[in-house]
XYZ file of N, CA, C and O in Angstrom:
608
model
N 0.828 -1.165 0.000
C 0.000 0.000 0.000
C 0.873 1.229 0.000
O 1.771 1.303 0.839
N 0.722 2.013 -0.703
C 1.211 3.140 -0.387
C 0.563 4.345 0.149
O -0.571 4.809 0.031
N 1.806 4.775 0.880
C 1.829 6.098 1.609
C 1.294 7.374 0.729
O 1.836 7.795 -0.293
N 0.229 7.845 1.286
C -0.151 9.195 1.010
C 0.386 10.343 1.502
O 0.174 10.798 2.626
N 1.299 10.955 0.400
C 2.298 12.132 0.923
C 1.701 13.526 1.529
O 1.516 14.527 0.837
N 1.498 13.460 2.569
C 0.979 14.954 3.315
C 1.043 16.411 2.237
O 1.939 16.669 1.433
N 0.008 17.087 2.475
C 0.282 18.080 1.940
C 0.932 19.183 3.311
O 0.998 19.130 4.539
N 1.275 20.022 2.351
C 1.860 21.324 3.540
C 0.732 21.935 3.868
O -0.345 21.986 3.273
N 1.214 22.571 5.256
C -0.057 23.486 5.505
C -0.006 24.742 5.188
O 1.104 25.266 5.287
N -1.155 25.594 4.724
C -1.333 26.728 3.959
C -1.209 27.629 5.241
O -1.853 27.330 6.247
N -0.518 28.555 5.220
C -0.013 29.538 6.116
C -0.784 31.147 5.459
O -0.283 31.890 4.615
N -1.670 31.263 5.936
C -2.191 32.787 6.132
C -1.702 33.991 6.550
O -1.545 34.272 7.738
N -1.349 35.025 5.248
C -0.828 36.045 6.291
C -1.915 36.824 6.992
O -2.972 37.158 6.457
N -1.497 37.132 8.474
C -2.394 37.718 9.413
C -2.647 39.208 9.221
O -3.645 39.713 9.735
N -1.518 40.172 8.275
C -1.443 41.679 8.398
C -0.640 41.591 7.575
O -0.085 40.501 7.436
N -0.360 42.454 6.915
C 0.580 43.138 5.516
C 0.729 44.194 6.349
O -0.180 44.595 7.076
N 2.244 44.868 6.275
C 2.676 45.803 7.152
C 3.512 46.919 5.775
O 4.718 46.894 5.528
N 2.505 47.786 5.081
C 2.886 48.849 4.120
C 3.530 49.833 4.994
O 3.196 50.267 6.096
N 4.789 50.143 4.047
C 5.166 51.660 4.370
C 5.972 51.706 3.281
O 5.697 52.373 2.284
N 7.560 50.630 3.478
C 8.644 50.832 2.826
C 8.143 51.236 0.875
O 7.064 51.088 0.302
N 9.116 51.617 0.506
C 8.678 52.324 -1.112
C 9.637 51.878 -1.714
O 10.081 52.720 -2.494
N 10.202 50.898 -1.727
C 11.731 49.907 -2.093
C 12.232 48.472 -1.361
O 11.699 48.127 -0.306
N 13.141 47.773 -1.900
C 12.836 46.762 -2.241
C 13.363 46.444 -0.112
O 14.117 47.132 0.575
N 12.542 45.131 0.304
C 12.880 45.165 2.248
C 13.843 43.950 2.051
O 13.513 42.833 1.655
N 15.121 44.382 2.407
C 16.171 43.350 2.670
C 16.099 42.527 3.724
O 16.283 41.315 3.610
N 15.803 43.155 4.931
C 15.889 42.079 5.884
C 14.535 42.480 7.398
O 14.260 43.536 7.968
N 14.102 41.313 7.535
C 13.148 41.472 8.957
C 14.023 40.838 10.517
O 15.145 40.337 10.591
N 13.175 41.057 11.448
C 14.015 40.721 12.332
C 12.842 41.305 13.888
O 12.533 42.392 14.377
N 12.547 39.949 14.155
C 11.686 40.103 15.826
C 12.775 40.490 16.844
O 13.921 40.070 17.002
N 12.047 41.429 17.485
C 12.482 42.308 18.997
C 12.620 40.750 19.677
O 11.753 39.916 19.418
N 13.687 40.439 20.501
C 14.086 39.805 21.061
C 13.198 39.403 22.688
O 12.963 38.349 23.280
N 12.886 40.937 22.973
C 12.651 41.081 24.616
C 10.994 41.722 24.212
O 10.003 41.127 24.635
N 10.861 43.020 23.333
C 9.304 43.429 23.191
C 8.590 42.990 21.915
O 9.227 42.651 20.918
N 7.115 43.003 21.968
C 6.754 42.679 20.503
C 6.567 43.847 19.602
O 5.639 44.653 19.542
N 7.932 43.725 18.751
C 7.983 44.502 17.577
C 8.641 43.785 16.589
O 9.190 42.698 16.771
N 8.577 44.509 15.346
C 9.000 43.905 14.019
C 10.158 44.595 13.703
O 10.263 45.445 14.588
N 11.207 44.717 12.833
C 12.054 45.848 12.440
C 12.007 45.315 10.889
O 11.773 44.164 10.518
N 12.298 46.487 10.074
C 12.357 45.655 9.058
C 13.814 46.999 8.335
O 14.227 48.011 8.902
N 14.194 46.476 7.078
C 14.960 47.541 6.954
C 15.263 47.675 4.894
O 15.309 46.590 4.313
N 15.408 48.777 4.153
C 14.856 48.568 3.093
C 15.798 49.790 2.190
O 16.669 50.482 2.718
N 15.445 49.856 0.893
C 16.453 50.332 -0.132
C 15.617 51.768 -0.323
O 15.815 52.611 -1.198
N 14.566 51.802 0.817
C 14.092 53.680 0.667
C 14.714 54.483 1.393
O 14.325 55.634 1.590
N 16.429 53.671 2.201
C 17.073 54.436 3.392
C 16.309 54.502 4.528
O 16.610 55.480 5.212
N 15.100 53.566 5.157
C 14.121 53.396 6.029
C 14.611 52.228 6.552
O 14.893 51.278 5.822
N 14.805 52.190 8.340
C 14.801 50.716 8.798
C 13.098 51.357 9.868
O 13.041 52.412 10.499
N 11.793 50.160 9.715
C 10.981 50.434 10.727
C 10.968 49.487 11.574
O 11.320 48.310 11.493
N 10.258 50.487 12.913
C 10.434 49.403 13.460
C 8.364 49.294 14.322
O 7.943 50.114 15.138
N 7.580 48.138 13.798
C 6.821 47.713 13.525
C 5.838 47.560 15.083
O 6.215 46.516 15.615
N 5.152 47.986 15.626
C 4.380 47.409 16.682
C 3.455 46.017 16.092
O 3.016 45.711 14.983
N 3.419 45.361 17.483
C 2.659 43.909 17.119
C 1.703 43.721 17.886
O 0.932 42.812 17.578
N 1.487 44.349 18.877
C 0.403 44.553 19.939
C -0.767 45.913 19.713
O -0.270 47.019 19.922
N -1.666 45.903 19.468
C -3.021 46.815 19.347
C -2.572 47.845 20.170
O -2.944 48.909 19.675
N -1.784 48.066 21.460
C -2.001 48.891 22.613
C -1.133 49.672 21.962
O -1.575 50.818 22.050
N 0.013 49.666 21.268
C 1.183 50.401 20.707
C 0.854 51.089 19.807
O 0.222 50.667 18.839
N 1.243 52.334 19.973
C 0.500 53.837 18.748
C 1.177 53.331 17.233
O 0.620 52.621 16.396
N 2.165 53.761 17.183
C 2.353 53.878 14.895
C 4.008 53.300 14.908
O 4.819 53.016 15.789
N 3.997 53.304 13.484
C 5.121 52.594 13.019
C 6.398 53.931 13.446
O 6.202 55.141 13.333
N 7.632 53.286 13.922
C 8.760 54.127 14.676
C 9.703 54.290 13.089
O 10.361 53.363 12.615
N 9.599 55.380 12.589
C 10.340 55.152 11.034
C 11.851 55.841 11.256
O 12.031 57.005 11.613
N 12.767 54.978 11.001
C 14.525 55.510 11.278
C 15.125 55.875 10.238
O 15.664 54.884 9.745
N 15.320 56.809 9.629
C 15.756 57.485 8.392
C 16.690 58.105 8.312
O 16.940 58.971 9.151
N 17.601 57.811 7.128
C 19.279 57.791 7.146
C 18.834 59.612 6.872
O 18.030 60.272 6.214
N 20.028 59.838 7.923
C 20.181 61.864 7.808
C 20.695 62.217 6.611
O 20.806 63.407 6.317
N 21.110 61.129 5.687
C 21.421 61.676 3.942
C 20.788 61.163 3.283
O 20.793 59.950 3.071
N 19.967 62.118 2.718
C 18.734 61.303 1.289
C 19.658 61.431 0.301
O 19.542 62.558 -0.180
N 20.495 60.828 -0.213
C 20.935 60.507 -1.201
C 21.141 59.285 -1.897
O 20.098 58.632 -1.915
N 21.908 58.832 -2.367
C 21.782 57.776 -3.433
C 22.253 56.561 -2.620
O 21.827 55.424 -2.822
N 23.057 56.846 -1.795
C 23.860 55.509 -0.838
C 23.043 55.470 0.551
O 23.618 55.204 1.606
N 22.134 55.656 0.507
C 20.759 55.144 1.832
C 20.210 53.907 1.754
O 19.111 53.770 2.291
N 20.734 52.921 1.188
C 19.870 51.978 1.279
C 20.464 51.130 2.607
O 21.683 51.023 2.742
N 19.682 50.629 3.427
C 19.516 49.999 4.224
C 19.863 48.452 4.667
O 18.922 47.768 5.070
N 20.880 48.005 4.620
C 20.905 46.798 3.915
C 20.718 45.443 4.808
O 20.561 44.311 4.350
N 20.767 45.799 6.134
C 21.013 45.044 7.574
C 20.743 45.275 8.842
O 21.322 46.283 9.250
N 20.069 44.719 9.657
C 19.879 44.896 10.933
C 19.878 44.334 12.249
O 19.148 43.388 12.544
N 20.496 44.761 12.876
C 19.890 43.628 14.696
C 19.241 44.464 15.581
O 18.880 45.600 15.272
N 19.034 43.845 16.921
C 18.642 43.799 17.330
C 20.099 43.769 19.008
O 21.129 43.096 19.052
N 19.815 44.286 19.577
C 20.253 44.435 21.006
C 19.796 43.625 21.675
O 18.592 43.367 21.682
N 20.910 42.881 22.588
C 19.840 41.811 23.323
C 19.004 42.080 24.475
O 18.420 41.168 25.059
N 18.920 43.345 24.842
C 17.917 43.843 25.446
C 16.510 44.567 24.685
O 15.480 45.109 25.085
N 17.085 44.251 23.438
C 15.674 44.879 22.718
C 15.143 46.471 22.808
O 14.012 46.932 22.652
N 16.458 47.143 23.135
C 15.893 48.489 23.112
C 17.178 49.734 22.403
O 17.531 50.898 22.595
N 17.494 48.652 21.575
C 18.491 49.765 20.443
C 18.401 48.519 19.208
O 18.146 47.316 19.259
N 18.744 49.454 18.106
C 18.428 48.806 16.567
C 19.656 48.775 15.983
O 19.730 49.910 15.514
N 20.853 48.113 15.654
C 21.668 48.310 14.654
C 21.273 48.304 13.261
O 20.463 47.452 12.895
N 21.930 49.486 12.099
C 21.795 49.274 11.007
C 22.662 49.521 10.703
O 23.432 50.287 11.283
N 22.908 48.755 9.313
C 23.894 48.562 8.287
C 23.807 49.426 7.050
O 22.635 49.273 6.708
N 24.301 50.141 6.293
C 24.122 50.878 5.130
C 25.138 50.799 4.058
O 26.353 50.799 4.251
N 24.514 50.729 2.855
C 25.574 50.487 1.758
C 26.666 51.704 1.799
O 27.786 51.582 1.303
N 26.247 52.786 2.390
C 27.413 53.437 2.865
C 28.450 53.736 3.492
O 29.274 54.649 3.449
N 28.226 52.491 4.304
C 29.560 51.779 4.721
C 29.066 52.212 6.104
O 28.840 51.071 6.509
N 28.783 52.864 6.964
C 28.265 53.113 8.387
C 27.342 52.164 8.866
O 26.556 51.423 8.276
N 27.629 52.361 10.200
C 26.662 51.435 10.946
C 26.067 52.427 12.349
O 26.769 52.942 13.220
N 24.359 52.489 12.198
C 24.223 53.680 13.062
C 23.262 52.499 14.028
O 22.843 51.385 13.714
N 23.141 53.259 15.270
C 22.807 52.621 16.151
C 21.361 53.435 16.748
O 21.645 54.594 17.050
N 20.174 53.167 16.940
C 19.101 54.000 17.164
C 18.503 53.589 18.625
O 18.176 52.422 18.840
N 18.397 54.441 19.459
C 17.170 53.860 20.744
C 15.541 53.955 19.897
O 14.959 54.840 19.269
N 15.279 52.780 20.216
C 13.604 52.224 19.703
C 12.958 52.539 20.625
O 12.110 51.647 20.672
N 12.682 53.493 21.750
C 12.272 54.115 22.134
C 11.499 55.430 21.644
O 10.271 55.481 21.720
N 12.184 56.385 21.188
C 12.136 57.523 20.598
C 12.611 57.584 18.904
O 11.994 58.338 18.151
N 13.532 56.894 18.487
C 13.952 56.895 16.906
C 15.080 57.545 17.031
O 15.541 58.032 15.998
N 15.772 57.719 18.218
C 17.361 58.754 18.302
C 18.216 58.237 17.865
O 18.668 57.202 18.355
N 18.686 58.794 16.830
C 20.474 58.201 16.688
C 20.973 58.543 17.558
O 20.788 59.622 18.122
N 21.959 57.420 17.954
C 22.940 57.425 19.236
C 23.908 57.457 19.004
O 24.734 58.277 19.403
N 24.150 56.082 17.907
C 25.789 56.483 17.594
C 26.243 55.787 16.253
O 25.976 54.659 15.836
N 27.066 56.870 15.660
C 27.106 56.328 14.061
C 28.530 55.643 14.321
O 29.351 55.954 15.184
N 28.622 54.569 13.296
C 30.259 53.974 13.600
C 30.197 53.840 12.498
O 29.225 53.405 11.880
N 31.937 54.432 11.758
C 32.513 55.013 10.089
C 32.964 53.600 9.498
O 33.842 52.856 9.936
N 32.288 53.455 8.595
C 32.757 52.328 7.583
C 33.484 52.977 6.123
O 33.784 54.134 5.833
N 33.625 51.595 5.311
C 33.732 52.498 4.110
C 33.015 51.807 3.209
O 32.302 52.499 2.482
N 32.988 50.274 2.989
C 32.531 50.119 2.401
C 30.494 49.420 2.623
O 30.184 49.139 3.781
N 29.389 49.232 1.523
C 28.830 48.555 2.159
C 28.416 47.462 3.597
O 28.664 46.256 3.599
N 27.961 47.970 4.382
C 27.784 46.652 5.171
C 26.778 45.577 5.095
O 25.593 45.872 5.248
N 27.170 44.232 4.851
C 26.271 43.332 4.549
C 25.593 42.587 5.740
O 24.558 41.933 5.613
N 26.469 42.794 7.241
C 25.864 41.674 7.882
C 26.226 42.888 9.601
O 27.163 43.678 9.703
N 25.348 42.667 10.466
C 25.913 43.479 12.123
C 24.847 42.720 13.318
O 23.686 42.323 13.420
N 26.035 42.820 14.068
C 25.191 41.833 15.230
C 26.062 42.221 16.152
O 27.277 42.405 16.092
N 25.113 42.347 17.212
C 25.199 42.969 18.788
C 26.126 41.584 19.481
O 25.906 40.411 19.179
N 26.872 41.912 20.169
C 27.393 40.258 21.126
C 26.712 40.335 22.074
O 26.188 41.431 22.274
N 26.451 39.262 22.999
C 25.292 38.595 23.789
C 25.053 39.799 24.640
O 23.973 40.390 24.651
N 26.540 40.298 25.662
C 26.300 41.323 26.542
C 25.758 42.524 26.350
O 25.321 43.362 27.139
N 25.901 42.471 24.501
C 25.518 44.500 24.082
C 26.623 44.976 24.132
O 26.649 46.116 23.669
N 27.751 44.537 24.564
C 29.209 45.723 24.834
C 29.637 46.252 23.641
O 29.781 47.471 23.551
N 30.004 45.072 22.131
C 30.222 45.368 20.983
C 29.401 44.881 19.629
O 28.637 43.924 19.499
N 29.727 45.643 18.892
C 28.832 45.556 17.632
C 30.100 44.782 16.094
O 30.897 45.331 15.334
N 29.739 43.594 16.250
C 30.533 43.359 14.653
C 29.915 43.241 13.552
O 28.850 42.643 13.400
N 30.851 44.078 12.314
C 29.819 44.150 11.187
C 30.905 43.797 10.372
O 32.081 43.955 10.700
N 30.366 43.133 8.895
C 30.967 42.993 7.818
C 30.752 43.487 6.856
O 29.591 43.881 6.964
N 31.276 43.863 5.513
C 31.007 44.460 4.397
C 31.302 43.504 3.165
O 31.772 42.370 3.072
N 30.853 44.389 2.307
C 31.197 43.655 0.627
C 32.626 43.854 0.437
O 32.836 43.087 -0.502
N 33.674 44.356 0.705
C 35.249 44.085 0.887
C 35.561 42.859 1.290
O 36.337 42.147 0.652
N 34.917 42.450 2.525
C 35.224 40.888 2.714
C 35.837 41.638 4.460
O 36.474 41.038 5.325
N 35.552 42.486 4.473
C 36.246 43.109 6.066
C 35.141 42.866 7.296
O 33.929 42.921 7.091
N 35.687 42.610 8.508
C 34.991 42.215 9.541
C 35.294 43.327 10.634
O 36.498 43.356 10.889
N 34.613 44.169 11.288
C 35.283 45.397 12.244
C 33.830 45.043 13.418
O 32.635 44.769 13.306
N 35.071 45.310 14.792
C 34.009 45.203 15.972
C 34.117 46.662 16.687
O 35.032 47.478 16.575
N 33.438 46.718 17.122
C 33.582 48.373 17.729
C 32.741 47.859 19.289
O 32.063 46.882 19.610
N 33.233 49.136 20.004
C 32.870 48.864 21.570
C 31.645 49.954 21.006
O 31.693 50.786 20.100
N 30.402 49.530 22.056
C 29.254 50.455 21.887
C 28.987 51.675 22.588
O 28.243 52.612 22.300
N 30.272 51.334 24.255
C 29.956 52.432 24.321
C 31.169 53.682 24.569
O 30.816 54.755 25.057
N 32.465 53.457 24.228
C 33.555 54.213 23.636
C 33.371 54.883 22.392
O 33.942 55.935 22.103
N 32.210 53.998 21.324
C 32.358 54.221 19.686
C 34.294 53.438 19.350
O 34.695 53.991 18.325
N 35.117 52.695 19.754
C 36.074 52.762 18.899
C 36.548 51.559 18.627
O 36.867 50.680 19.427
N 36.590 51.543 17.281
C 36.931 50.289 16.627
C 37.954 49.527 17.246
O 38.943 50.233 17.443
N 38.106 48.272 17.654
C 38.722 47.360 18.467
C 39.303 46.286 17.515
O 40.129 45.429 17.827
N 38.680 46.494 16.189
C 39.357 45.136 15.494
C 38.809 45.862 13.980
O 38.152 46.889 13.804
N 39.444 44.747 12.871
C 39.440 45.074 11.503
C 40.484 44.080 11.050
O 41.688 44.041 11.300
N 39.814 43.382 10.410
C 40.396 42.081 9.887
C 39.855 42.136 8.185
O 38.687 42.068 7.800
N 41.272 42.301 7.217
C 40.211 42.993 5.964
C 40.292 41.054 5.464
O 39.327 40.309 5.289
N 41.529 40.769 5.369
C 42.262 39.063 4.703
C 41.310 38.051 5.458
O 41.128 38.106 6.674
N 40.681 37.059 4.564
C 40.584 35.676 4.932
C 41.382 34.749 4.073
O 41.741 34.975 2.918
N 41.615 33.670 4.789
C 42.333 32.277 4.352
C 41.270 31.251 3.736
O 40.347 30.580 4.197
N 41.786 31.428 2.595
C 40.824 30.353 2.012
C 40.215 29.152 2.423
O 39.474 28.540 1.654
């Protein structure tokens, strides 16, 4: 006799969450509160309420509207109450999700493709399209490492 192969189950989306006006690279759940972040090529990272009780979307917008705003990466703090982003402009700015404040910009040069908080929050490592890896302390601002060479 044979086995009747299961179908998958059809997954409903619950809410469509409009704003971004370009293409959304990456999402990413609040760790500690319920929010969404999402981050996108209109130079916009938002960051999304998921609970009814929470007023409007928190919108973080690169201070240069120009051509190198796109958005390309994001984390999350493991306390859930600062946003790293990544920008093809090689910076990595850091926002309280509280209010939408930039706190603190850290100088890249090239694109950054990838940034993540370490467990404690102390430092932020990010990588770029160079192939370079730089950690910075979060709360000095100063780069602690930069490793551009990998070994095959």
């Amino acid at each position: 006799h044979q086995q009747q192969q299961q179908q998958p189950a059809e997954i409903q989306s619950v809410h469509n969450l409009d704003g971004h006006s370009a293409i959304v690279f990456s999402t990413l759940w609040n760790p500690v509160h319920s929010r969404l972040a999402s981050c996108a090529g209109d130079g916009t990272a938002r960051i999304w309420p998921t609970e009814s009780s929470e007023q409007s979307v928190n919108v973080l917008l690169h201070p240069d509207r120009s051509d190198s705003t796109d958005v390309l990466t994001i984390a999350w703090s493991p306390d859930g109450d600062f946003l790293a982003t990544g920008y093809v402009d090689g910076n990595v700015r850091v926002w309280a999700t509280s209010n939408g404040e930039l706190k603190v910009r850290l100088q890249g040069t090239h694109p950054i493709t990838a940034v993540k908080f370490s467990g404690d929050g102390k430092y932020i490592a990010a990588a770029d399209v160079a192939g370079a890896v730089s950690v910075w302390d979060t709360h000095s601002q100063e780069q602690l490492f930069c490793e551009a060479e990998h070994d095959g």
